[in-house]
mmCIF file of C-alpha atoms in Angstrom:
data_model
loop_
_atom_site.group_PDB
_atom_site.id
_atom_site.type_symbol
_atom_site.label_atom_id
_atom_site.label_comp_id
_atom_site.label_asym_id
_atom_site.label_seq_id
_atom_site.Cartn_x
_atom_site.Cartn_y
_atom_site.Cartn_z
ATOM 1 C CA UNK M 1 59.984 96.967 109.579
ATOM 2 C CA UNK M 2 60.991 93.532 110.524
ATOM 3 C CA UNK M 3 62.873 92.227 107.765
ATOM 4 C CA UNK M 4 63.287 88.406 107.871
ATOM 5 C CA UNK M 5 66.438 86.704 106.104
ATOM 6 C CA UNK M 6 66.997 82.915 105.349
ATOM 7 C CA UNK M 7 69.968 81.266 104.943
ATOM 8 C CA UNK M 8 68.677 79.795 100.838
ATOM 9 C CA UNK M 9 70.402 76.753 99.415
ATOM 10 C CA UNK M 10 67.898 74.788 97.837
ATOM 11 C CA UNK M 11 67.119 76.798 94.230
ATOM 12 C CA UNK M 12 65.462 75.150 91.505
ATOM 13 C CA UNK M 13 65.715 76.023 87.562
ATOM 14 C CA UNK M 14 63.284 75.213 84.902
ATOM 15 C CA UNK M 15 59.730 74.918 83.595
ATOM 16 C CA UNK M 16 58.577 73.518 87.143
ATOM 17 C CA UNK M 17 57.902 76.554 89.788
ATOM 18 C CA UNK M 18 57.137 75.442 93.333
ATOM 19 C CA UNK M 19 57.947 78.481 96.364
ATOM 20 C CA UNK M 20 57.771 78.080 99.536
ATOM 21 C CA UNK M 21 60.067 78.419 102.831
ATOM 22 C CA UNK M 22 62.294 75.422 101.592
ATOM 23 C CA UNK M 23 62.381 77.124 97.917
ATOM 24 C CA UNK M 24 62.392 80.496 97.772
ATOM 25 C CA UNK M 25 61.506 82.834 94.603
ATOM 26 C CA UNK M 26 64.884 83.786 92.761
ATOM 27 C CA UNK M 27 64.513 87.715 91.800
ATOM 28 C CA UNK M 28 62.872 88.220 88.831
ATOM 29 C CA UNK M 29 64.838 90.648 86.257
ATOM 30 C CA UNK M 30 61.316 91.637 85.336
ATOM 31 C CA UNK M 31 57.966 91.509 86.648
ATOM 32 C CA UNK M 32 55.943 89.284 85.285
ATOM 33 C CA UNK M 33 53.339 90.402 82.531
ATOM 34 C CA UNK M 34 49.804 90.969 84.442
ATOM 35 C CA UNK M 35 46.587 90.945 83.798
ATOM 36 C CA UNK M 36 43.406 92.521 86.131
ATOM 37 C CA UNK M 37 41.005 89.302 87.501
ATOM 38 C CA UNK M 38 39.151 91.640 89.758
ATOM 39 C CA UNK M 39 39.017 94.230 92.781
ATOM 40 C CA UNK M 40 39.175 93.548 96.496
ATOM 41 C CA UNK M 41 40.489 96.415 98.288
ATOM 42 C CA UNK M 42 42.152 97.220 94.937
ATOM 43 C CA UNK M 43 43.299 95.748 91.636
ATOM 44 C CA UNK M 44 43.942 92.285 92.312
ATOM 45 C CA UNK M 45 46.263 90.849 89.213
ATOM 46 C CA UNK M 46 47.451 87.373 88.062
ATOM 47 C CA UNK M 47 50.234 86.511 85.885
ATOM 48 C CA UNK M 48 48.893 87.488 82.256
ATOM 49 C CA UNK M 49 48.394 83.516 81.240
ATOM 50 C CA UNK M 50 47.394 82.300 84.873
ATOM 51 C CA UNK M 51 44.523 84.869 84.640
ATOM 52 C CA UNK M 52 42.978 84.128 81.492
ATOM 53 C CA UNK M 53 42.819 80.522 82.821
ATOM 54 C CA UNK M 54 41.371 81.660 86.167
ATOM 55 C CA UNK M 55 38.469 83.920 84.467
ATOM 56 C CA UNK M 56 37.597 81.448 81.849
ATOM 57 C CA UNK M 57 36.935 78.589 84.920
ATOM 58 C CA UNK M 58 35.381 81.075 86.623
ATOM 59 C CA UNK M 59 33.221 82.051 83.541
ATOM 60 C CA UNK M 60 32.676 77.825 82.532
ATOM 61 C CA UNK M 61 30.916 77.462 86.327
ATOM 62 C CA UNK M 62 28.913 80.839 86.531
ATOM 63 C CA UNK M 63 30.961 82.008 89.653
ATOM 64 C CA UNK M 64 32.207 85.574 88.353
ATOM 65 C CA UNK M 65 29.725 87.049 90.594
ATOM 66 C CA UNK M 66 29.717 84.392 93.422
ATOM 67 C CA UNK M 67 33.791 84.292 94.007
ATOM 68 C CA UNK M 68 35.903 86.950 94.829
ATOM 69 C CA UNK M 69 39.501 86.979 93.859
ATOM 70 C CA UNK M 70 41.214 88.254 97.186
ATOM 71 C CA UNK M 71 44.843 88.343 96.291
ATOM 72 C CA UNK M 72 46.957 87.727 93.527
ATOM 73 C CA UNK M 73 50.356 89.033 92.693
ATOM 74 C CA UNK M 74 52.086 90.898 95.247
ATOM 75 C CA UNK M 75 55.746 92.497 94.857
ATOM 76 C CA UNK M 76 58.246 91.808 97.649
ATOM 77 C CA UNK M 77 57.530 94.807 99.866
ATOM 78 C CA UNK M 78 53.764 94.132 99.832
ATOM 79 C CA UNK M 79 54.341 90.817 100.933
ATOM 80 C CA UNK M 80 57.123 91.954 103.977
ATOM 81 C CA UNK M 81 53.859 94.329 104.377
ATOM 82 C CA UNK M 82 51.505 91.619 104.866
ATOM 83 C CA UNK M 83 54.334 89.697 107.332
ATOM 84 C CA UNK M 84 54.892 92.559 109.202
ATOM 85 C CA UNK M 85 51.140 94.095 110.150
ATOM 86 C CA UNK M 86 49.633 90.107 110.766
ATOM 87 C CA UNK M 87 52.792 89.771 113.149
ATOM 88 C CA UNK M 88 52.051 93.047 114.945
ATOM 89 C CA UNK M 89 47.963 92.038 114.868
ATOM 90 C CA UNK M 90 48.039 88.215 115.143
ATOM 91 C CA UNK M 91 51.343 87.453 117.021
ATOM 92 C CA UNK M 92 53.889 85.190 115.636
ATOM 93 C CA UNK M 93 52.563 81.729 115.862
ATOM 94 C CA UNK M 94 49.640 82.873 113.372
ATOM 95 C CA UNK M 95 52.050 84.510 111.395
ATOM 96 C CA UNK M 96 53.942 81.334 110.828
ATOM 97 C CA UNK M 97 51.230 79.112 110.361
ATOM 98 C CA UNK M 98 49.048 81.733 107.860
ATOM 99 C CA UNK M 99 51.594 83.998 106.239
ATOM 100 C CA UNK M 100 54.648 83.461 104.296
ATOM 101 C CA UNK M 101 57.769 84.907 104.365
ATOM 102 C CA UNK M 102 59.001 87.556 102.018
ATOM 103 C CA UNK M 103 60.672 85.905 98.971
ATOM 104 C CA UNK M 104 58.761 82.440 99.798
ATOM 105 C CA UNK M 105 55.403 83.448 98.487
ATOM 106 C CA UNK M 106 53.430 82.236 95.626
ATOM 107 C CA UNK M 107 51.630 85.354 95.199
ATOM 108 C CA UNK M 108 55.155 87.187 94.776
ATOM 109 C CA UNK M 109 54.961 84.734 91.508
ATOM 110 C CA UNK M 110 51.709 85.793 89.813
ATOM 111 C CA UNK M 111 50.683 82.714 89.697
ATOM 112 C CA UNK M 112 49.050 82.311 92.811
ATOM 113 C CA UNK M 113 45.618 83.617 93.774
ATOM 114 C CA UNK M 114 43.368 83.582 97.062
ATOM 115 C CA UNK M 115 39.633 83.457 96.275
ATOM 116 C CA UNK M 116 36.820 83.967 98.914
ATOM 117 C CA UNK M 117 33.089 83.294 98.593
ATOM 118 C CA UNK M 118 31.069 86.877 97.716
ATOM 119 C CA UNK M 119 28.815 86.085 101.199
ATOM 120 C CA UNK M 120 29.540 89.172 103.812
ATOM 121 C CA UNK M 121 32.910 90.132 104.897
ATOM 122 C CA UNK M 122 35.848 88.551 103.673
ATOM 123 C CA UNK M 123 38.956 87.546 105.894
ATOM 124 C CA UNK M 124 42.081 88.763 103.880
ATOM 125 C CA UNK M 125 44.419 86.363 105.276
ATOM 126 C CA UNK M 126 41.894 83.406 105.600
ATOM 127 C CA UNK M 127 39.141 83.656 103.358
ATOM 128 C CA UNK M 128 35.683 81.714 103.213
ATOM 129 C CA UNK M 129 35.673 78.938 100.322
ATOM 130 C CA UNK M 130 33.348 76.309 101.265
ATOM 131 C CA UNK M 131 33.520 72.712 99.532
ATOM 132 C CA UNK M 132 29.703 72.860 98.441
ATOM 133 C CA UNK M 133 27.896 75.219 96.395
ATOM 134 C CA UNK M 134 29.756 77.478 93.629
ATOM 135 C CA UNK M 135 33.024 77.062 95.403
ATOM 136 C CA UNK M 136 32.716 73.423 95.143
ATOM 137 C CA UNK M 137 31.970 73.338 91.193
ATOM 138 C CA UNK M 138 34.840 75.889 90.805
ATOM 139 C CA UNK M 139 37.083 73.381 92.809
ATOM 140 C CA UNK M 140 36.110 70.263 90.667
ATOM 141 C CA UNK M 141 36.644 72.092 87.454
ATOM 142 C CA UNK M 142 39.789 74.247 88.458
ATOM 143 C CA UNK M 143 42.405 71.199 88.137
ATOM 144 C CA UNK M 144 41.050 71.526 84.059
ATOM 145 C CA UNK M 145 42.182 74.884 83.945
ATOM 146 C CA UNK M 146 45.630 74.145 85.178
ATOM 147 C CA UNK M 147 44.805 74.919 89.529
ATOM 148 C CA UNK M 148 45.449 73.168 92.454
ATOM 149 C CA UNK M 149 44.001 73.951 95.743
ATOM 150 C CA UNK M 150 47.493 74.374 97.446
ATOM 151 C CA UNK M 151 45.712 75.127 101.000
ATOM 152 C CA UNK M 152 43.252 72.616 102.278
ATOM 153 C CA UNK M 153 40.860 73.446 105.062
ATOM 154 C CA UNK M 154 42.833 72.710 108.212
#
């Protein structure tokens, strides 16, 4: 296992939560209360308030059967997981761009979650949400509920 260390400075306390390489999650003394929001190659879970919000925008556009939730919360060792098999499968230039590090995910959070439109197989890492259709009414109503698309296309 390829463990990846960063030298952290930049850490950030209060209501406002933003993670990425520049600010890294701070260890939780507890993990966070979760809730079930579906199944893709398992339980896929979202911080317990972050989840009601995501089924009832779901529910308020009819997409619970059209949208898949792909990932949600991941602990620290699934996420040096995730680093470690795309860098051994992908190479580390896709790695970098696609994956984060350990410690500077969202998902590690529970408030992050990776959808995918429920049309044939679904790409784990990069998953199929088009900007018409279902996925486009759940994208103009998400922002009501509290989401932001964090990824664009591109």
């Amino acid at each position: 296992m390829n463990t990846v260390t960063l030298p952290y400075s930049k850490v950030y306390e209060g209501p406002l939560l933003l993670v990425n390489r520049d600010h890294p999650l701070q260890p939780a003394a507890t993990k966070p209360k979760l809730l079930p929001v579906g199944q893709y190659e398992g339980p896929v879970q979202m911080e317990y308030t972050a989840a009601k919000l995501l089924l009832n925008c779901l529910g308020a556009v009819g997409a619970t059967a059209q949208v898949v939730t792909v990932s949600g919360w991941r602990s620290g060792g699934e996420q040096q997981q995730i680093w470690d098999d795309t860098l051994a499968q992908k190479g580390q230039a896709f790695t970098n761009q696609y994956v984060a590090l350990p410690g500077c995910s969202e998902h590690q959070s529970g408030l992050a979650i990776d959808l995918g439109h429920a049309a044939g197989t679904l790409d784990f890492i990069r998953p199929a949400f088009p900007y018409t259709g279902i996925c486009g009414a759940f994208r103009h109503k998400a922002i009501q509920y509290g989401f932001i698309e964090r990824y664009q296309k591109g």
